[in-house]
Short mmCIF file of C-alpha atoms in Angstrom, two decimals:
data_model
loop_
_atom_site.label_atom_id
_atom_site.label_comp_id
_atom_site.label_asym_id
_atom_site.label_seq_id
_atom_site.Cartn_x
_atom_site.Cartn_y
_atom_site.Cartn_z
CA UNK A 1 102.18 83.04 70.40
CA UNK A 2 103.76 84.64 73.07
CA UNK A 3 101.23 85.85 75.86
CA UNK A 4 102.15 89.59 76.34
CA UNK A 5 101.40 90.01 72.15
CA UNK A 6 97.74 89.53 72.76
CA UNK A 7 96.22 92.33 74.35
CA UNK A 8 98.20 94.20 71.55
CA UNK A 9 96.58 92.13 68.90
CA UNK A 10 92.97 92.92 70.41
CA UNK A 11 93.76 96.73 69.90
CA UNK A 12 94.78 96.07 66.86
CA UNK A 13 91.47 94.50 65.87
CA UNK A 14 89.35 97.25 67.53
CA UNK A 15 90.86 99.94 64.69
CA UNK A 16 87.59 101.48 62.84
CA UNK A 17 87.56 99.77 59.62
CA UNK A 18 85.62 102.01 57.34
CA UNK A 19 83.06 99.07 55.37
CA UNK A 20 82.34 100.08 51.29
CA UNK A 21 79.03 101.69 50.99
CA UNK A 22 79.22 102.37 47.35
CA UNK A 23 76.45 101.01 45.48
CA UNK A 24 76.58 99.01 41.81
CA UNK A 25 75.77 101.63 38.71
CA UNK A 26 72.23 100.92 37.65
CA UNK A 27 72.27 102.70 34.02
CA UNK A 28 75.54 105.36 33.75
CA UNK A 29 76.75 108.41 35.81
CA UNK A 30 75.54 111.35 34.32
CA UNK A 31 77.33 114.36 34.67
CA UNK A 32 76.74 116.69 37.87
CA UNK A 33 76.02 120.08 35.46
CA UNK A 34 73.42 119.62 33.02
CA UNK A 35 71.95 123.47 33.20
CA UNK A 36 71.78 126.28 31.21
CA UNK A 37 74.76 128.61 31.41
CA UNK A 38 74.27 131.03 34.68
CA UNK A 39 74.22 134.84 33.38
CA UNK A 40 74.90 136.42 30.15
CA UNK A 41 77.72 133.61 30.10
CA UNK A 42 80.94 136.34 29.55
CA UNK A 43 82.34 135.44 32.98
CA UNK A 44 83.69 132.62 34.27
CA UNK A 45 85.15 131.88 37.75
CA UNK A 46 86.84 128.36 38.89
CA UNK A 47 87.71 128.19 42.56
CA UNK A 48 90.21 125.96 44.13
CA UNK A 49 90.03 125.54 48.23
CA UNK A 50 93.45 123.87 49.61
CA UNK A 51 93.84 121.49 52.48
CA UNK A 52 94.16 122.35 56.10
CA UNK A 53 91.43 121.28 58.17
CA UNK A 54 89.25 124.24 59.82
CA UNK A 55 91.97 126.52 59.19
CA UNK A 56 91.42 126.22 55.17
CA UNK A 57 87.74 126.25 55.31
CA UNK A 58 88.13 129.60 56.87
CA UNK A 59 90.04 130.40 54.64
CA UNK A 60 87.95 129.85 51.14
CA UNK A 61 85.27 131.54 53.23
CA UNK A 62 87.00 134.14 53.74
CA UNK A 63 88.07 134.28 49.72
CA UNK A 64 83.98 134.09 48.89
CA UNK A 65 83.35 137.04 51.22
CA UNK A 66 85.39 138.88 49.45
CA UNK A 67 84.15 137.86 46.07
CA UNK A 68 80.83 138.99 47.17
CA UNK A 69 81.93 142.11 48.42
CA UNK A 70 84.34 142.74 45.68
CA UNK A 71 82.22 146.30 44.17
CA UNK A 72 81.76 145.10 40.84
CA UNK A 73 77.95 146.11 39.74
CA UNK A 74 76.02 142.55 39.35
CA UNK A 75 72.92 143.59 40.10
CA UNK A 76 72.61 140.98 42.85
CA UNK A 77 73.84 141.13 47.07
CA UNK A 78 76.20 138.13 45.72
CA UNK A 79 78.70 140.45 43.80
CA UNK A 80 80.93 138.36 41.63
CA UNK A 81 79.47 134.93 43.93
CA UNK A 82 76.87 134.69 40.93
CA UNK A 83 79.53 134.48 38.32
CA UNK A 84 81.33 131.18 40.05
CA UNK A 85 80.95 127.99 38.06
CA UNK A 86 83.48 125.68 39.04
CA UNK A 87 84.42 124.77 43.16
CA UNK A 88 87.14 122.10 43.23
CA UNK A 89 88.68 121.23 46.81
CA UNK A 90 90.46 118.71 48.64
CA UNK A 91 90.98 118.20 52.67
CA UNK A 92 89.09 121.12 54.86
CA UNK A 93 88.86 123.10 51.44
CA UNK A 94 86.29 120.24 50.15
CA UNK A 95 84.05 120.87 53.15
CA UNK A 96 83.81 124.49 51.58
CA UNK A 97 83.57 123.31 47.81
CA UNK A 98 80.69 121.16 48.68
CA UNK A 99 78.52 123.88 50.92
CA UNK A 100 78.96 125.84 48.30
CA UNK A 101 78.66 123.67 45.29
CA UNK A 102 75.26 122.04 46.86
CA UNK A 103 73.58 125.33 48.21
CA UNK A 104 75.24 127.87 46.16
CA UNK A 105 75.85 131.47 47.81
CA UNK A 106 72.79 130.94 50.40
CA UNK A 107 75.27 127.92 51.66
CA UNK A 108 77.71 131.06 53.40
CA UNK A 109 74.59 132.79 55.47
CA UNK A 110 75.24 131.80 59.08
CA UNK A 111 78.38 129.21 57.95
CA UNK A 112 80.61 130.84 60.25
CA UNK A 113 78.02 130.39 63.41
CA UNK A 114 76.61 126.68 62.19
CA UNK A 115 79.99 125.39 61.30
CA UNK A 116 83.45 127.11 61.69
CA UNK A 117 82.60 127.85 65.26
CA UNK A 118 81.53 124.40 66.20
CA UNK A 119 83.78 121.71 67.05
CA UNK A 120 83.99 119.31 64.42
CA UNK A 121 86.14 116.69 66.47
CA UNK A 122 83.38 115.97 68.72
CA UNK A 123 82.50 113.00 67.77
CA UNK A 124 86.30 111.74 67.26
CA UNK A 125 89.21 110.47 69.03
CA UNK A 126 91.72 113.19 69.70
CA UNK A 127 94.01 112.36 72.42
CA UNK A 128 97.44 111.62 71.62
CA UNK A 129 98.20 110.45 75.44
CA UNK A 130 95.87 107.71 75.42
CA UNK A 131 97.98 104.45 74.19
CA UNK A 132 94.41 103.12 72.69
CA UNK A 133 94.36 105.87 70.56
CA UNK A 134 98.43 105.60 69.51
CA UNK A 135 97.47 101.74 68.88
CA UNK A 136 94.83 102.41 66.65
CA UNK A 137 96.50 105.26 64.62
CA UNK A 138 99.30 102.17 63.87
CA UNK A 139 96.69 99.28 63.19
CA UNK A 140 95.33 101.73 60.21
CA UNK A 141 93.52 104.88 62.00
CA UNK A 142 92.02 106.28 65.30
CA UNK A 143 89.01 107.34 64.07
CA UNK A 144 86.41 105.91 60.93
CA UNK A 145 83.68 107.18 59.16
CA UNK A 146 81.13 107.62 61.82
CA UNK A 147 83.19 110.70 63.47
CA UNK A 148 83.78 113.82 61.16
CA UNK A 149 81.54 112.41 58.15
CA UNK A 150 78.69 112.00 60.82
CA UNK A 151 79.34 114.85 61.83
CA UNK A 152 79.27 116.93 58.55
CA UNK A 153 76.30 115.23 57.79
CA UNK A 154 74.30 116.09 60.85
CA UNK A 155 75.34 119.94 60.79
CA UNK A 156 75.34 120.65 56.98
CA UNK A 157 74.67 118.22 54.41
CA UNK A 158 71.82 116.33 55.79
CA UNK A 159 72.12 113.46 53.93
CA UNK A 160 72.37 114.81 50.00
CA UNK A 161 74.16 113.34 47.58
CA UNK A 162 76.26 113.40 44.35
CA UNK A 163 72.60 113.12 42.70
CA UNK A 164 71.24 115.74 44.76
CA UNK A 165 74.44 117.69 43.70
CA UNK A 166 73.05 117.28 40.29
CA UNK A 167 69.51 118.16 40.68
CA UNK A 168 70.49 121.70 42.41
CA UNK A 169 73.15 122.93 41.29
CA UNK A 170 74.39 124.34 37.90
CA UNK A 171 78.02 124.57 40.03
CA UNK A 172 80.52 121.97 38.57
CA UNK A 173 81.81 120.67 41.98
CA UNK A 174 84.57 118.47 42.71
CA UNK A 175 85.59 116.66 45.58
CA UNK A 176 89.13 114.91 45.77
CA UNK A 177 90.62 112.12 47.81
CA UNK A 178 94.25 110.11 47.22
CA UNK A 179 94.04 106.67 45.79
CA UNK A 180 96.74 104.76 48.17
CA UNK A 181 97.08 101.77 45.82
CA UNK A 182 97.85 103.74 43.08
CA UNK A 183 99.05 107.21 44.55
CA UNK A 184 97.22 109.02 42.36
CA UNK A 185 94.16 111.82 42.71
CA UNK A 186 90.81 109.87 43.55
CA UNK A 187 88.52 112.12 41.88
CA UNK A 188 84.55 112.04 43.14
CA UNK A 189 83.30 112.01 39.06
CA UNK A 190 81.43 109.84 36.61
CA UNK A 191 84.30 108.70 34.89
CA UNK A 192 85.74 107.29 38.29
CA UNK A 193 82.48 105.76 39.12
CA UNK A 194 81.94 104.21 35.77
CA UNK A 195 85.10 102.62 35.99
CA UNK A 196 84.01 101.42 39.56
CA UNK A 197 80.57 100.19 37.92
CA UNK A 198 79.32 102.03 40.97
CA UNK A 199 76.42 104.45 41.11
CA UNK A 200 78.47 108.17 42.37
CA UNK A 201 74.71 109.60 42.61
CA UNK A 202 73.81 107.98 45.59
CA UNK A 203 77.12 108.52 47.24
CA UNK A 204 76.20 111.32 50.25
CA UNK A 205 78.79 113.98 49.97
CA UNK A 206 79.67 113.79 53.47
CA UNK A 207 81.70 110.34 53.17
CA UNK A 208 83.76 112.25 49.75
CA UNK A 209 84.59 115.06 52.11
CA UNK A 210 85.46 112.52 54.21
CA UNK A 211 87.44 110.82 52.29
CA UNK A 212 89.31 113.57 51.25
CA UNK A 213 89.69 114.79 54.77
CA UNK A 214 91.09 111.96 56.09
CA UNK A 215 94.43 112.79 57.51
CA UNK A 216 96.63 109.47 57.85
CA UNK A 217 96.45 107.90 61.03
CA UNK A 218 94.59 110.24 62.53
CA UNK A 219 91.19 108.85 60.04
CA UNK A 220 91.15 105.17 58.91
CA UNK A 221 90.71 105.52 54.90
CA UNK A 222 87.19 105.82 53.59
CA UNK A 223 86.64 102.22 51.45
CA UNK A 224 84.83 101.67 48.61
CA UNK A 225 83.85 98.77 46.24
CA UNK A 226 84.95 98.14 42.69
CA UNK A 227 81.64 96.43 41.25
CA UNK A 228 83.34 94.52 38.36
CA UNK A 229 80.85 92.88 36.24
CA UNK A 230 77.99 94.96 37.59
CA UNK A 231 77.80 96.95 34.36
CA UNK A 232 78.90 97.21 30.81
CA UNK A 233 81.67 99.55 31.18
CA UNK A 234 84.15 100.22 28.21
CA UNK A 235 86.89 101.72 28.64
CA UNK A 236 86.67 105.28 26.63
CA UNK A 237 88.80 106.20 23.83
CA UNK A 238 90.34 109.19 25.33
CA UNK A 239 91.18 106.89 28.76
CA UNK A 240 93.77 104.42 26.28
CA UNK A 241 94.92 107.71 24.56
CA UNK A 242 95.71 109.34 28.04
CA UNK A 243 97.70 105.70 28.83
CA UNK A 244 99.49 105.41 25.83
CA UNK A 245 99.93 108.97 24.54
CA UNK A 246 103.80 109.83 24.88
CA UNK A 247 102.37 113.55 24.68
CA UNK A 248 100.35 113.19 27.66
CA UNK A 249 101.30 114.06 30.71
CA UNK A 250 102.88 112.05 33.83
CA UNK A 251 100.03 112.26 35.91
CA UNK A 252 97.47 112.16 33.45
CA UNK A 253 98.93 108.70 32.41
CA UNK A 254 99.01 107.90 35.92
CA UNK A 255 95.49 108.90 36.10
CA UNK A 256 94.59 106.62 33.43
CA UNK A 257 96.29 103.71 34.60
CA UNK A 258 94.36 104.04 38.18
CA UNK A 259 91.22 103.92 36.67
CA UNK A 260 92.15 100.70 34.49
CA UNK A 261 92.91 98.94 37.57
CA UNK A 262 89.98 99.37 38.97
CA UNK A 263 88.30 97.82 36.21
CA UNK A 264 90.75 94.17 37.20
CA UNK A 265 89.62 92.05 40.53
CA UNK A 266 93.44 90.72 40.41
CA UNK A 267 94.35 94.20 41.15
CA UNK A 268 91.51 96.11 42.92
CA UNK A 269 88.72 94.76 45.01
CA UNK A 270 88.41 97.60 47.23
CA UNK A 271 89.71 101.29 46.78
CA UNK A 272 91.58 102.78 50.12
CA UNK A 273 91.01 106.46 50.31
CA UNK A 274 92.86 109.39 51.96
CA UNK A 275 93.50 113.23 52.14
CA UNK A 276 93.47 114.49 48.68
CA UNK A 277 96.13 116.82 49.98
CA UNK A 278 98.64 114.18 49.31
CA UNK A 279 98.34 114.27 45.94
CA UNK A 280 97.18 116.86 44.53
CA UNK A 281 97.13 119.97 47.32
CA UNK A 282 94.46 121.92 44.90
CA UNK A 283 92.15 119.63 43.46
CA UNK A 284 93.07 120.56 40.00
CA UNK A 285 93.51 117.44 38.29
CA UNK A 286 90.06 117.46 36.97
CA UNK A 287 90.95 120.00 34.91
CA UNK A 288 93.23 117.62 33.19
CA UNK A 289 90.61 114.85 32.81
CA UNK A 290 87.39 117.56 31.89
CA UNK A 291 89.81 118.37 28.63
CA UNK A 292 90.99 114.92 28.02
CA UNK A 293 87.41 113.15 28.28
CA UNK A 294 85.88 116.22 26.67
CA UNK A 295 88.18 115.60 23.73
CA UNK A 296 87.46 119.04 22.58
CA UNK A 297 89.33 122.12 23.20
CA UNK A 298 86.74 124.32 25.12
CA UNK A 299 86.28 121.97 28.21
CA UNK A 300 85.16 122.09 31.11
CA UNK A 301 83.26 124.56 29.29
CA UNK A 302 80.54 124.43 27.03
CA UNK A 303 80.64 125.15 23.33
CA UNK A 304 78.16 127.81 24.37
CA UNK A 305 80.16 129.30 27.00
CA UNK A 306 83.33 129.15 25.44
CA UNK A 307 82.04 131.47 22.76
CA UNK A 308 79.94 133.97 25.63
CA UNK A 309 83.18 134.26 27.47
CA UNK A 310 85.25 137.16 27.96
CA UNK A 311 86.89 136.81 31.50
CA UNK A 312 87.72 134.22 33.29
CA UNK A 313 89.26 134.03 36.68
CA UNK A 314 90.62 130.43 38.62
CA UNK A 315 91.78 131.73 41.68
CA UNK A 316 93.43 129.02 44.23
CA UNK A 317 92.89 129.67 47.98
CA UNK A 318 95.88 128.46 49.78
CA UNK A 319 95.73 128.20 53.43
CA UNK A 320 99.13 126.58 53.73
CA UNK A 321 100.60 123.32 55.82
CA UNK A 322 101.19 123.81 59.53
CA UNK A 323 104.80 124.31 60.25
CA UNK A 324 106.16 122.71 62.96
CA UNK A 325 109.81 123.34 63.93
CA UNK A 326 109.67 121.97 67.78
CA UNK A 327 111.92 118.59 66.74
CA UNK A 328 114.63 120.94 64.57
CA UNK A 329 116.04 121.89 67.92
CA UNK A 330 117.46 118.44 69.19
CA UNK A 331 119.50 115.89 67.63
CA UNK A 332 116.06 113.39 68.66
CA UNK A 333 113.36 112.88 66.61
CA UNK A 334 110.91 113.10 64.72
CA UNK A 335 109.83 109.38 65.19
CA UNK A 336 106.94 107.43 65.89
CA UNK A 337 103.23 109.15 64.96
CA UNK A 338 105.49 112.68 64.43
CA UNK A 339 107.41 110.87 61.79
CA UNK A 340 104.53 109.61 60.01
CA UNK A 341 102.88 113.06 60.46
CA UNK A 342 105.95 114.75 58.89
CA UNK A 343 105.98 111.99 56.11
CA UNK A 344 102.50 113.39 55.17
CA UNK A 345 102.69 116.83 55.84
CA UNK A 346 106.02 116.66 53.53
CA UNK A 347 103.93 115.10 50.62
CA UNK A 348 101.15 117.96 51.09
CA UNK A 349 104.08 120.83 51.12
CA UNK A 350 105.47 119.23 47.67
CA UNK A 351 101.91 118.86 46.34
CA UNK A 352 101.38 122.67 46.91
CA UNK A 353 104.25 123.80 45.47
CA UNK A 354 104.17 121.53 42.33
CA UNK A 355 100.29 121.80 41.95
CA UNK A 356 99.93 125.55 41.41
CA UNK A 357 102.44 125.73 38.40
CA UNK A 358 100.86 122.68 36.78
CA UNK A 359 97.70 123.82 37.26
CA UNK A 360 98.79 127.21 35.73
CA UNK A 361 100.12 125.68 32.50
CA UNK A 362 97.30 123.92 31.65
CA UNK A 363 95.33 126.33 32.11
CA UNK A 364 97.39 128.19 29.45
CA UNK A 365 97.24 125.78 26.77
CA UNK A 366 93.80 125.44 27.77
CA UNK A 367 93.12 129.38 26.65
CA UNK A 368 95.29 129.25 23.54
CA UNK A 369 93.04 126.12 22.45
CA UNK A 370 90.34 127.84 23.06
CA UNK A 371 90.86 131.19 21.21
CA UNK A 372 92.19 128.53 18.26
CA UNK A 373 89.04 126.81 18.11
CA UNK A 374 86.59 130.26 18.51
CA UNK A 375 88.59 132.01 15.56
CA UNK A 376 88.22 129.11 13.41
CA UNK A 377 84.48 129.09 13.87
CA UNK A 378 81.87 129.69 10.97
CA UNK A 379 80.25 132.59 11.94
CA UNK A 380 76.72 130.98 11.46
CA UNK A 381 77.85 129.00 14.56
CA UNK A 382 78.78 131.65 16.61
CA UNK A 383 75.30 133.17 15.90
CA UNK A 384 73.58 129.83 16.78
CA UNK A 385 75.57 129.27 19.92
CA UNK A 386 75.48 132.89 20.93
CA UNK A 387 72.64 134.25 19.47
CA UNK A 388 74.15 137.61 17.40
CA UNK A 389 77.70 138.22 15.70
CA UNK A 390 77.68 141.92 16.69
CA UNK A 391 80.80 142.81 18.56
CA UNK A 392 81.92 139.40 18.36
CA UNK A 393 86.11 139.06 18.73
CA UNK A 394 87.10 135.22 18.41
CA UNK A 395 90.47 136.85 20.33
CA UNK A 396 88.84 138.78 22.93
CA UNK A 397 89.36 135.95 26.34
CA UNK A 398 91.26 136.99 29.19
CA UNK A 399 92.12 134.36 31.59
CA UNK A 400 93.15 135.36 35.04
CA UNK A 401 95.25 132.25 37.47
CA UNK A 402 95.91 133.88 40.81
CA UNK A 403 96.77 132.26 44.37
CA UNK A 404 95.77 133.75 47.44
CA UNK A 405 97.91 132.51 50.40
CA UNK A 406 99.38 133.65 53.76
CA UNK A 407 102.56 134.78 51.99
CA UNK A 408 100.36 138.02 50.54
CA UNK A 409 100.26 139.25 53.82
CA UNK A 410 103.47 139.75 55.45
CA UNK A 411 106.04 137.45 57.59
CA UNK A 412 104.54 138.35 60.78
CA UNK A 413 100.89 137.38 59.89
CA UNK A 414 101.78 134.84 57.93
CA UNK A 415 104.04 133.15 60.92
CA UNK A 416 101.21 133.84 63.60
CA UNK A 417 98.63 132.06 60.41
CA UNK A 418 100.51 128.99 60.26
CA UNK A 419 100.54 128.59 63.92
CA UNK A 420 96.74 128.04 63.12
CA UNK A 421 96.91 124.08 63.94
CA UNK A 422 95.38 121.97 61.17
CA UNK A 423 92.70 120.56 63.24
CA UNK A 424 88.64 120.79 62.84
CA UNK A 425 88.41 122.67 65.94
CA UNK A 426 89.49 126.28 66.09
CA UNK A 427 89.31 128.82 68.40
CA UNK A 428 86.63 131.82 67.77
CA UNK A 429 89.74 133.89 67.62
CA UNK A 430 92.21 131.82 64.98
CA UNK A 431 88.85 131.26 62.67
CA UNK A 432 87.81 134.96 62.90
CA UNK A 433 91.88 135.72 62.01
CA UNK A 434 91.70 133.32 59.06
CA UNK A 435 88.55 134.38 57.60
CA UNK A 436 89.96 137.46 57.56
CA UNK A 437 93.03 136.64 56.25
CA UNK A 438 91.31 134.89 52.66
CA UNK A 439 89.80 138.25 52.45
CA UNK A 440 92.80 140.28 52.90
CA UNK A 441 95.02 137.84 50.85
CA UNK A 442 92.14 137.75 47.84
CA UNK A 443 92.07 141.25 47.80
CA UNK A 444 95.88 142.14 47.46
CA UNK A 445 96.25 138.87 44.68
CA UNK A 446 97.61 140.85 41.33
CA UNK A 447 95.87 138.60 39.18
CA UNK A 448 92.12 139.47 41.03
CA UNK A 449 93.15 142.93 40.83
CA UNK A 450 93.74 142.59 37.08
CA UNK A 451 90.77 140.42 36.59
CA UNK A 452 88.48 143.62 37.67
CA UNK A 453 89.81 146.54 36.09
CA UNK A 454 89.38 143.77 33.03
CA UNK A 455 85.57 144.17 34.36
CA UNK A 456 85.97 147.80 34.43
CA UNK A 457 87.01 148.51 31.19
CA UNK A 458 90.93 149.48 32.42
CA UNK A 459 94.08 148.35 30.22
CA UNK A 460 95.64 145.94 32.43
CA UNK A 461 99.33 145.40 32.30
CA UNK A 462 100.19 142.10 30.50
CA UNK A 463 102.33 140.63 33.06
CA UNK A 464 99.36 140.25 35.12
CA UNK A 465 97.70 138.28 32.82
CA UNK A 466 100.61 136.32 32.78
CA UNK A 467 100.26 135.57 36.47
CA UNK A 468 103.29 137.69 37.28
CA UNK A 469 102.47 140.23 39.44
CA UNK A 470 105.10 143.28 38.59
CA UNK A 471 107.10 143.70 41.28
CA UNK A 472 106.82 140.62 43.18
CA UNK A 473 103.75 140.02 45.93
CA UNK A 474 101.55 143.06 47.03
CA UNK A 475 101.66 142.66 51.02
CA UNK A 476 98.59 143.95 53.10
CA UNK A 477 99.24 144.55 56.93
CA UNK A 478 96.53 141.59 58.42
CA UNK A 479 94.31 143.71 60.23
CA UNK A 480 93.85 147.35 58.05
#
C-alpha cells in the first residue's frame, strides 16, 4: 500500500457510522390510531409537509397558523386545527408532522421561540472548508445520528416514541425516509416493521425524523436491522396482490417488492436510510398502502368516518427546493460535493413535481370508491355506524386536494423564498418571512378557499373541486 493512501484511509474510517437500534417485534405492531373519531366526524383534514430543512418547517407552521385562524366557527381557539386527522411529512416537513402528530395543536405554542429560532446544526459538522469534513461526506456522511436527532430529541421530543405516538394521539402520523437499496419510500408503519420483525413502538421519533432528514452526504444514513426469524411474519394477502397485480401501480409494486426483501438475509441485513425527499417529496405514499392493506374502499378512514363525512380537505405544504444557479454561469462545474448535491436536489425537484399529481389521482379514485361503497350501504348500517338516517345523502362528500407553495405568491417573493437556504439554521428574519409565507400561500390556495364556503353553506364552482383553480393561481403580494 502506498504510504501517502493512509492518512486518507484513517479519515475514511472516522465517518459516523449510524449502528441499528431497532429492536426485534415482541407480539405485532399495532396501529398508531386506535381512538374514537375526533368531532361530529363530517370533516376531515390530511396534511402533507414537504422537504426543505428549517425553511419547510416554517413553512407547515405557517400553513397550521392559518388553519387555526382560518374564521370558521369551531367552538374551540384551534379553528379548523381540531378537525386535522392525518400529518404525513418527509425531510424538515417531518419535524413538523411529528410535533404535531405527538402533541397535537398545544405542540405550535412557543414552536417558533423553542425551535425555529434555535440552531439546529449545533451539534453538527457544517463546514465545507474543512477537508475532514469533505472526507467524511465521501466515506458515507459528515455527520451521524448523535447531531440533529440528538438534537431534536433534547429540544422537543424528549425521548417518545412510535408507542407513545400511539398512546396520545388520535392523529394518524407518518414519517418517511428513502430506502437506498431499493429506492423506494421507507415508510415509519406497522406493515414496514412487521416485515422487519422489529418492534416500530419503541423506535423514538427523533431517529425517523432523522432518518428522513438526512440529506446525502451531509448525514450518514440512519441504519436499521431486519430481525429475520425473530417473529412469525406472513406476508399479507394484499402485499402479493400489490406485487403481482398488473392493475397496481409502479410504485406500489415497487413498494411491495421492498418490503419482501426485507423479509430475505441474502438480500437485506441492514436497511440504509435517507431523506424521504428523494422519493417521494410529500410523504403520500401511505395513502397508497392505507387503501391497499385496508383492502376496503373507505381507508385510511374508518367505516364510521367514511359515512360521518362531508368535507374533506388534503392540503400539501410545499416549501420548494433551493435553487441554485451560481455554476450556470461558467463552462466549470458542478463537480465534486456540488455535483452530488445537484444529483439529489434533482431527484427531490422530480419527486415534487411527480408526487402532487399522483397523490391527486388517488385521491380521486379514492372518493369515487368511497361514495360507491356509502350508496350501496343498507341503511340499517348507516344507522348503526352513524347513529340516525335523517338527512343522510350516500352522495353528499366533497373532497378538496390543494397545494400551497411559493409560486401562490408572486415571482418576486417567491425568488427572495427560495433564496431561503435549506439548512436547519435560519435567520430570525428568513423564518419569520417563511412562516408568513405558508400563511399567505394557504390562504390564497383555490381549493382551501372552496373547501370553506363548502363549510359555509356557499355553491362552490366545480372546477375547484376539481383542483383547478379558474383562472390559473390567485397571487397575494408577501407582506399585505
Amino acid at each position: 500500500m502506498h504510504r501517502a493512501l493512509i492518512p486518507f484511509l484513517i479519515l475514511l474510517g472516522c465517518a459516523p457510522w449510524n449502528q441499528p437500534l431497532n429492536q426485534p417485534l415482541q407480539g405485532e405492531n399495532l396501529s398508531l390510531v386506535e381512538s374514537e373519531t375526533v368531532g361530529d366526524g363530517e370533516l376531515y383534514i390530511a396534511l402533507a409537509f414537504s422537504g426543505g430543512g428549517f425553511r419547510a418547517t416554517s413553512f407547515a407552521y405557517g400553513m397550521l397558523e392559518e388553519l387555526r385562524a382560518s374564521g370558521i366557527e369551531t367552538g374551540t381557539p384551534n379553528g379548523l386545527l381540531d378537525e386535522v386527522r392525518l400529518v404525513t411529512g418527509v425531510s424538515g416537513g417531518s419535524v413538523m408532522a411529528a410535533q404535531f402528530g405527538l402533541y397535537g395543536p398545544d405542540g405550535l405554542k412557543g414552536f417558533r421561540e423553542k425551535f425555529l429560532l434555535t440552531d439546529g446544526e449545533a451539534y453538527m459538522t457544517t463546514s465545507g472548508y474543512n477537508p475532514l469534513t469533505v472526507i467524511k461526506g465521501v466515506a458515507g456522511g459528515v455527520n451521524g445520528r448523535d447531531t440533529f436527532g440528538r438534537y431534536l430529541d433534547d429540544v422537543l421530543f424528549k425521548g417518545a416514541t412510535f408507542g407513545d405516538l400511539r398512546n396520545r394521539s388520535t392523529i394518524k402520523t407518518w414519517i418517511n425516509a428513502t430506502d437506498m437499496a431499493n429506492n423506494t419510500p421507507f415508510l415509519f408503519s406497522p406493515e414496514t416493521f412487521d416485515a422487519l420483525c422489529s418492534d416500530l413502538s419503541k423506535v423514538r421519533l427523533s431517529e425517523a425524523v432523522a432518518a428522513s432528514a438526512a440529506f446525502p452526504l451531509v448525514f450518514t444514513p440512519i441504519v436499521l436491522k431486519a430481525h429475520q426469524g425473530k417473529c412469525n411474519y406472513r406476508e399479507p394477502d394484499w402485499l402479493t396482490a400489490a406485487r403481482y397485480n398488473p392493475e397496481a401501480t409502479s410504485a406500489m409494486r415497487a413498494y411491495a417488492r421492498a418490503l419482501e426483501s426485507y423479509t430475505d438475509p441474502d438480500k437485506v441485513k441492514f436497511v440504509k436510510l435517507l431523506d424521504g425527499g428523494i422519493t417521494d417529496y410529500f410523504g403520500t405514499t401511505g395513502i397508497a398502502v392505507e387503501r391497499a392493506r385496508a383492502e376496503v374502499p373507505y381507508a385510511p378512514l374508518t367505516a364510521a368516518e367514511a359515512v360521518k363525512l362531508k368535507r374533506m380537505l388534503f392540503l400539501v405544504a410545499n416549501a420548494g427546493v433551493e435553487e441554485d444557479f451560481d455554476w450556470t454561469q461558467k463552462v466549470a462545474g458542478p463537480g465534486g460535493v456540488n455535483l452530488a448535491m445537484s444529483i439529489a436536489n434533482s431527484a427531490m425537484a422530480a419527486a415534487s413535481r411527480s408526487g402532487y399529481d399522483s397523490m391527486r389521482a388517488e385521491l380521486r379514485f379514492w372518493e369515487a370508491d368511497l361514495i360507491e361503497w356509502r350508496c350501496a350501504l343498507p341503511l340499517s348500517e348507516v344507522r348503526r355506524l352513524r347513529g340516525s338516517t335523517d338527512g343522510w345523502d350516500c352522495t353528499d362528500v366533497k373532497l378538496f386536494v390543494g397545494e400551497a407553495s411559493f409560486a401562490n405568491l408572486g415571482d418576486d417573493k417567491r425568488d427572495r423564498l427560495n433564496d431561503v437556504p435549506t439548512r436547519l439554521k435560519l435567520d430570525p428574519a428568513e423564518v419569520d418571512m417563511v412562516i408568513e409565507a405558508g400563511r399567505l400561500a394557504t390562504r390564497a390556495t383555490p381549493e382551501f378557499n372552496g373547501f370553506l364556503a363548502s363549510l359555509e353553506g356557499n355553491e362552490v364552482d366545480d372546477r375547484i373541486e376539481d383542483g383547478i383553480a379558474a383562472g390559473g393561481r390567485r397571487v397575494v403580494p408577501l407582506g399585505n
